[in-house]
Amino acid sequence: MLLLNPGPVTLSERVRRSLLQPDLCHRESEFFALQDEIRERLLAAYDLDPQVWTAVLMTGSGTAAGESMIAAMVPANGRLLNLEKGVYGDRIAQMCAQYGIAHERVIGSWMEPVDLSAVSGDFTHVAVVHHETTTGRLNDLRPVMKLCRERGWGLLVDGVSSFGAEAIDFNDESVHAVAATANKCLHGVPGASFVIARRTALAKAASRTYYLDLGRLARMQDQRNTPFTPAVHAYYALVEALREFEEQGGRVARYRQYSALAEQVRAGLAAIGIEGVLSPAQSSVVLRSYRLPPGLSYARLHDELKAGGFVIYAGQGSLSQTLFRISTMGNLTRTDIDRLLTCFAKLR
Ligand SMILES: Cc1ncc(COP(=O)(O)O)c(C=O)c1O
């Protein structure tokens, strides 16, 4: 079965086998070597200077990393501007409500790009989901960075479904942190996630959560330590996935691979009359959403493709009636996509 949902992804055999390594106590030096290597490799994925940036690992899914970032990086007297374009932007607003973080939401239509002309008021931070997996929209970070630079606001990015494939300009001084996960563009397994934080911004952070306290996690990991029991096997898989990532050419190679597969899917579906919801220019290379053809329910589409060996993904909420999503993350080839398109052709 091949997974075309946005994570967990189809693993390479090498990463799958890495789960079968020896049992490992997280208080032994072998574990800290593993933790150090993951943290170094995460920074290397975007060529980041360890003096300026730190990769803070945690056990939990992408939401854990996002929550850890939001709960720590906005100070008690801070105010967050949340630029929302889907379910994951909405989730950040829910986190703010839960922690009593002062915030304002800019929502607008999920089908339209972020409209910064609607921004008014003063803030300390801005949050944005880089790739809004709800629709496949890749939010353009450049105008957001420019706004943040001009106003002196810190930018907090949910890069859960973009880190490892899409470009992120970490050189921009506005970027304070990016939250992401092991089991999407990096091709690891669920259970490990992380925040790439600017050290100067992190030094001022104070977390509102106990378990996901970003500052404590960073301090202890810098001392080759860990506060709790991490998902050791997820770390085994992540380090192997990161080694493979580097050997395959790193972020740029992964971008090209996804881009080619996403275009193959787009062109193949267009040829049978299935259109993308957003233009390729507005979409990520990671996942695209497509309109359900008239008379074809998502349930039937899902079940027939599953019988052919592919798991696709429904639209979220009310979008489940109108669209479906296909991700090209994971260990996939052009031949796999050819087979997928053959399954689609048989439907009609
Ligand atoms: C952009 C984005 N943010 C956050 C999440 C939440 O990640 P998780 O389901 O791993 O908690 C997802 C999951 O797909 C996502 O795509």
XYZ file of C-alpha atoms and ligand atoms in Angstrom:
364
model
C 0.000 0.000 0.000
C 1.376 3.432 -0.911
C 0.441 6.413 1.230
C -0.540 9.559 -0.674
C -1.959 11.189 2.461
C 0.085 14.017 4.022
C 2.014 11.863 6.453
C 2.752 9.353 7.760
C 4.507 8.694 4.483
C 5.565 5.603 2.577
C 8.929 4.703 4.126
C 12.045 3.543 2.352
C 13.122 0.030 3.313
C 16.225 1.528 4.910
C 14.190 3.723 7.266
C 11.747 0.890 8.032
C 14.625 -1.438 8.919
C 16.153 1.190 11.196
C 13.244 0.594 13.583
C 14.646 -2.860 14.311
C 17.884 -1.723 15.932
C 18.890 -2.793 19.447
C 16.824 -1.712 22.426
C 18.262 1.522 23.741
C 18.009 3.290 27.089
C 17.537 7.031 26.682
C 19.969 7.711 29.560
C 22.900 6.025 27.772
C 25.553 7.791 25.712
C 24.371 5.980 22.546
C 21.044 7.757 22.812
C 22.677 11.163 23.245
C 24.855 10.507 20.203
C 21.653 9.805 18.267
C 20.004 12.962 19.608
C 23.070 15.080 18.754
C 23.249 13.697 15.220
C 19.561 14.412 14.572
C 19.886 17.971 15.867
C 22.964 18.615 13.709
C 21.372 17.125 10.621
C 18.161 19.126 11.061
C 20.194 22.346 10.998
C 22.257 21.076 8.062
C 19.053 20.498 6.059
C 18.854 24.296 5.643
C 22.553 24.980 6.074
C 21.998 26.762 9.403
C 24.724 28.029 11.708
C 24.511 26.223 15.081
C 25.734 29.406 16.777
C 22.590 31.169 15.578
C 20.038 28.348 15.459
C 19.168 25.381 17.589
C 17.086 22.333 16.683
C 14.963 21.345 19.674
C 13.633 17.798 19.504
C 10.524 16.502 21.176
C 8.359 13.447 21.312
C 4.957 14.061 19.805
C 3.417 14.816 16.446
C 3.679 18.064 14.495
C 1.043 19.700 16.694
C 3.327 19.195 19.715
C 6.112 21.148 18.015
C 3.712 23.906 16.960
C 2.254 24.138 20.444
C 5.679 24.140 22.071
C 6.719 27.019 19.785
C 3.581 29.143 20.272
C 3.429 28.540 24.036
C 7.038 29.670 24.522
C 7.944 32.274 21.943
C 5.145 34.790 22.564
C 5.910 36.492 25.910
C 3.304 37.104 28.632
C 2.792 40.674 27.455
C 3.087 39.734 23.780
C 0.429 39.873 21.073
C 0.254 37.501 18.143
C -1.073 38.170 14.665
C -2.293 34.873 13.220
C -2.509 34.632 9.430
C -4.928 31.786 8.750
C -5.694 29.954 5.539
C -7.039 26.650 6.769
C -7.376 24.107 9.540
C -3.777 24.407 10.759
C -3.895 28.199 10.976
C -7.137 27.822 12.912
C -5.356 25.380 15.245
C -2.804 28.050 16.169
C -5.687 30.373 17.132
C -7.098 27.571 19.309
C -3.726 27.175 21.030
C -3.643 30.930 21.722
C -7.154 30.747 23.198
C -6.161 27.767 25.363
C -3.093 29.523 26.771
C -4.704 32.969 27.026
C -2.252 34.453 24.494
C -3.489 37.819 23.162
C -3.990 37.395 19.437
C -5.801 38.641 16.385
C -6.850 36.506 13.457
C -6.682 37.388 9.764
C -8.708 34.726 7.994
C -10.460 35.670 4.746
C -11.271 33.018 2.147
C -9.153 29.857 2.360
C -9.186 29.878 -1.437
C -7.447 33.270 -1.658
C -3.862 34.217 -0.728
C -3.106 35.904 2.612
C -4.218 39.542 2.470
C -1.792 41.638 4.484
C -3.676 44.845 3.668
C -6.185 43.742 6.304
C -3.508 43.920 9.027
C -3.853 46.714 11.555
C -2.739 47.151 15.138
C 0.453 46.355 16.952
C 1.884 42.937 17.646
C 5.044 41.327 18.924
C 4.802 38.174 16.784
C 3.197 36.814 13.643
C 2.279 33.171 13.090
C 1.779 31.633 9.675
C 1.454 28.122 8.314
C 3.950 27.848 5.477
C 2.231 25.057 3.599
C -1.448 24.989 4.565
C -2.131 21.302 4.065
C -5.894 21.926 4.140
C -5.813 22.983 0.488
C -2.162 22.579 -0.536
C -1.639 26.342 -0.475
C 1.970 27.466 -0.105
C 1.777 30.772 1.717
C 4.342 33.211 0.361
C 6.546 34.011 3.353
C 8.384 36.926 1.702
C 5.741 39.655 2.179
C 5.101 38.394 5.709
C 8.823 38.601 6.492
C 8.949 42.101 5.039
C 6.047 43.232 7.235
C 7.707 41.667 10.292
C 11.050 43.312 9.507
C 9.437 46.719 9.074
C 7.532 46.452 12.353
C 10.111 44.560 14.387
C 7.804 41.548 14.890
C 9.080 37.982 15.307
C 7.852 35.392 12.803
C 6.743 31.943 13.975
C 6.258 29.461 11.154
C 4.345 26.195 11.117
C 6.578 24.340 8.685
C 5.141 20.941 9.574
C 4.342 20.017 5.976
C 7.026 22.057 4.213
C 10.275 21.635 6.170
C 12.667 19.471 4.191
C 11.240 20.286 0.756
C 10.132 23.898 0.315
C 12.572 26.818 0.556
C 12.550 28.774 3.830
C 14.705 31.889 4.083
C 16.212 31.471 7.531
C 18.544 34.390 6.734
C 15.638 36.733 7.199
C 16.062 38.350 10.599
C 12.301 38.217 11.295
C 12.268 34.405 11.531
C 12.302 33.412 15.202
C 11.215 29.782 14.932
C 9.924 27.074 12.607
C 8.045 24.027 13.904
C 8.126 20.769 11.952
C 7.930 17.003 12.149
C 9.777 13.810 11.282
C 7.070 12.032 9.337
C 6.377 14.343 6.432
C 8.990 15.784 4.034
C 11.856 14.194 5.994
C 10.410 10.666 5.530
C 10.744 9.518 9.148
C 8.010 7.935 11.267
C 5.467 9.701 13.514
C 6.504 10.345 17.105
C 9.340 12.856 16.774
C 8.940 16.549 16.018
C 11.092 19.626 16.477
C 11.378 23.389 16.544
C 14.220 25.198 14.800
C 14.622 28.266 17.008
C 16.813 31.341 16.769
C 18.968 31.191 19.889
C 18.559 34.903 20.733
C 14.759 34.644 20.529
C 14.699 31.388 22.471
C 16.775 32.956 25.254
C 13.848 35.334 25.909
C 11.189 32.627 25.761
C 9.147 31.431 28.749
C 6.889 28.463 28.200
C 3.302 28.193 29.330
C 3.388 24.376 29.139
C 5.246 21.950 31.348
C 5.853 18.954 29.104
C 6.514 20.893 25.906
C 8.651 23.628 27.503
C 10.843 24.603 24.567
C 13.497 26.377 26.645
C 13.998 23.427 28.986
C 14.124 20.937 26.129
C 16.766 23.074 24.394
C 18.869 23.545 27.534
C 18.850 19.870 28.416
C 19.562 18.736 24.865
C 22.503 21.154 24.694
C 23.817 19.353 27.796
C 23.348 15.905 26.151
C 20.358 15.256 28.353
C 16.577 14.856 28.053
C 13.860 15.679 30.585
C 11.560 12.735 29.744
C 11.499 9.406 27.935
C 11.687 10.152 24.201
C 10.245 7.957 21.421
C 13.598 6.240 20.895
C 12.487 4.257 17.848
C 11.104 7.343 16.134
C 14.546 8.897 16.671
C 16.230 5.833 15.139
C 14.058 6.297 12.067
C 14.589 10.062 11.923
C 18.370 9.857 11.968
C 18.306 7.239 9.200
C 15.841 9.333 7.197
C 18.117 12.370 7.577
C 21.171 10.397 6.411
C 19.205 9.227 3.382
C 17.945 12.789 2.812
C 21.508 14.094 2.644
C 22.705 11.254 0.387
C 19.819 11.913 -1.993
C 20.853 15.558 -2.404
C 19.119 17.295 0.501
C 16.338 19.847 0.424
C 16.750 20.990 -3.175
C 16.735 17.433 -4.542
C 13.660 16.633 -2.496
C 11.920 19.738 -3.807
C 12.682 18.673 -7.382
C 11.493 15.128 -6.768
C 8.180 16.270 -5.250
C 7.749 18.913 -7.907
C 8.115 16.366 -10.730
C 5.678 13.930 -9.109
C 3.137 16.655 -8.283
C 3.240 17.840 -11.903
C 2.837 14.267 -13.137
C -0.288 13.896 -10.983
C -1.657 17.302 -12.046
C -1.149 16.672 -15.761
C -2.470 13.101 -15.557
C -5.644 14.135 -13.716
C -6.179 17.166 -15.968
C -6.080 14.807 -18.968
C -9.141 12.994 -17.566
C -10.934 16.211 -16.610
C -10.006 16.441 -12.916
C -8.848 19.955 -12.096
C -6.688 21.256 -9.276
C -8.389 23.510 -6.736
C -5.491 25.997 -6.655
C -3.133 26.912 -9.479
C 0.323 25.257 -9.381
C 1.770 28.731 -8.665
C -0.219 28.927 -5.424
C 0.362 25.303 -4.452
C 3.157 23.530 -2.668
C 5.032 20.686 -4.343
C 4.160 18.545 -1.318
C 0.405 18.165 -1.685
C -2.287 19.360 -4.069
C -6.058 19.368 -3.782
C -8.345 18.406 -6.654
C -12.039 18.847 -7.348
C -14.132 15.713 -6.998
C -15.715 15.079 -10.405
C -19.533 15.336 -10.487
C -21.186 12.056 -9.536
C -18.079 10.621 -7.852
C -18.216 10.549 -4.054
C -15.008 10.738 -2.052
C -15.892 7.421 -0.401
C -16.043 5.615 -3.753
C -12.879 7.287 -5.015
C -11.020 6.423 -1.819
C -12.158 2.798 -1.771
C -11.413 2.115 -5.415
C -7.943 3.640 -5.189
C -7.299 1.749 -1.976
C -8.226 -1.475 -3.763
C -5.569 -0.469 -6.301
C -2.978 0.022 -3.550
C -3.156 3.771 -2.848
C -4.399 5.745 0.152
C -5.515 9.267 -0.752
C -6.889 11.924 1.590
C -10.253 13.630 1.988
C -10.837 17.354 2.229
C -11.260 18.613 5.786
C -14.647 19.700 7.170
C -17.021 21.044 4.547
C -14.308 20.626 1.883
C -14.750 16.849 2.159
C -17.744 17.110 -0.199
C -15.894 18.983 -2.915
C -12.233 18.062 -2.951
C -9.688 15.339 -2.363
C -5.966 15.598 -1.741
C -2.902 13.821 -3.058
C 0.481 14.155 -1.447
C 3.679 13.248 -3.249
C 5.799 12.983 -0.093
C 7.484 9.734 0.836
C 9.393 7.050 -0.988
C 7.501 7.297 -4.296
C 8.541 7.042 -7.931
C 7.199 8.075 -11.328
C 6.160 4.473 -11.890
C 4.013 4.601 -8.750
C 2.280 7.709 -10.084
C 1.774 6.033 -13.491
C 0.005 3.188 -11.681
C -2.087 5.681 -9.694
C -3.169 7.404 -12.897
C -4.092 4.040 -14.416
C -6.354 3.427 -11.391
C -7.965 6.833 -11.945
C -8.508 6.093 -15.636
C -10.332 2.859 -14.772
C -12.778 4.785 -12.587
C -14.316 6.629 -15.456
C 0.720 22.373 8.319
C 0.432 21.391 9.402
N 0.538 21.783 10.675
C 0.301 20.946 11.686
C -0.090 19.644 11.451
C -0.362 18.737 12.606
O 0.523 17.678 12.593
P 0.221 16.353 13.419
O -1.027 15.746 12.836
O 1.465 15.556 13.143
O 0.070 16.727 14.831
C -0.225 19.188 10.143
C -0.648 17.806 9.851
O -0.883 17.410 8.749
C 0.035 20.086 9.087
O -0.069 19.694 7.822
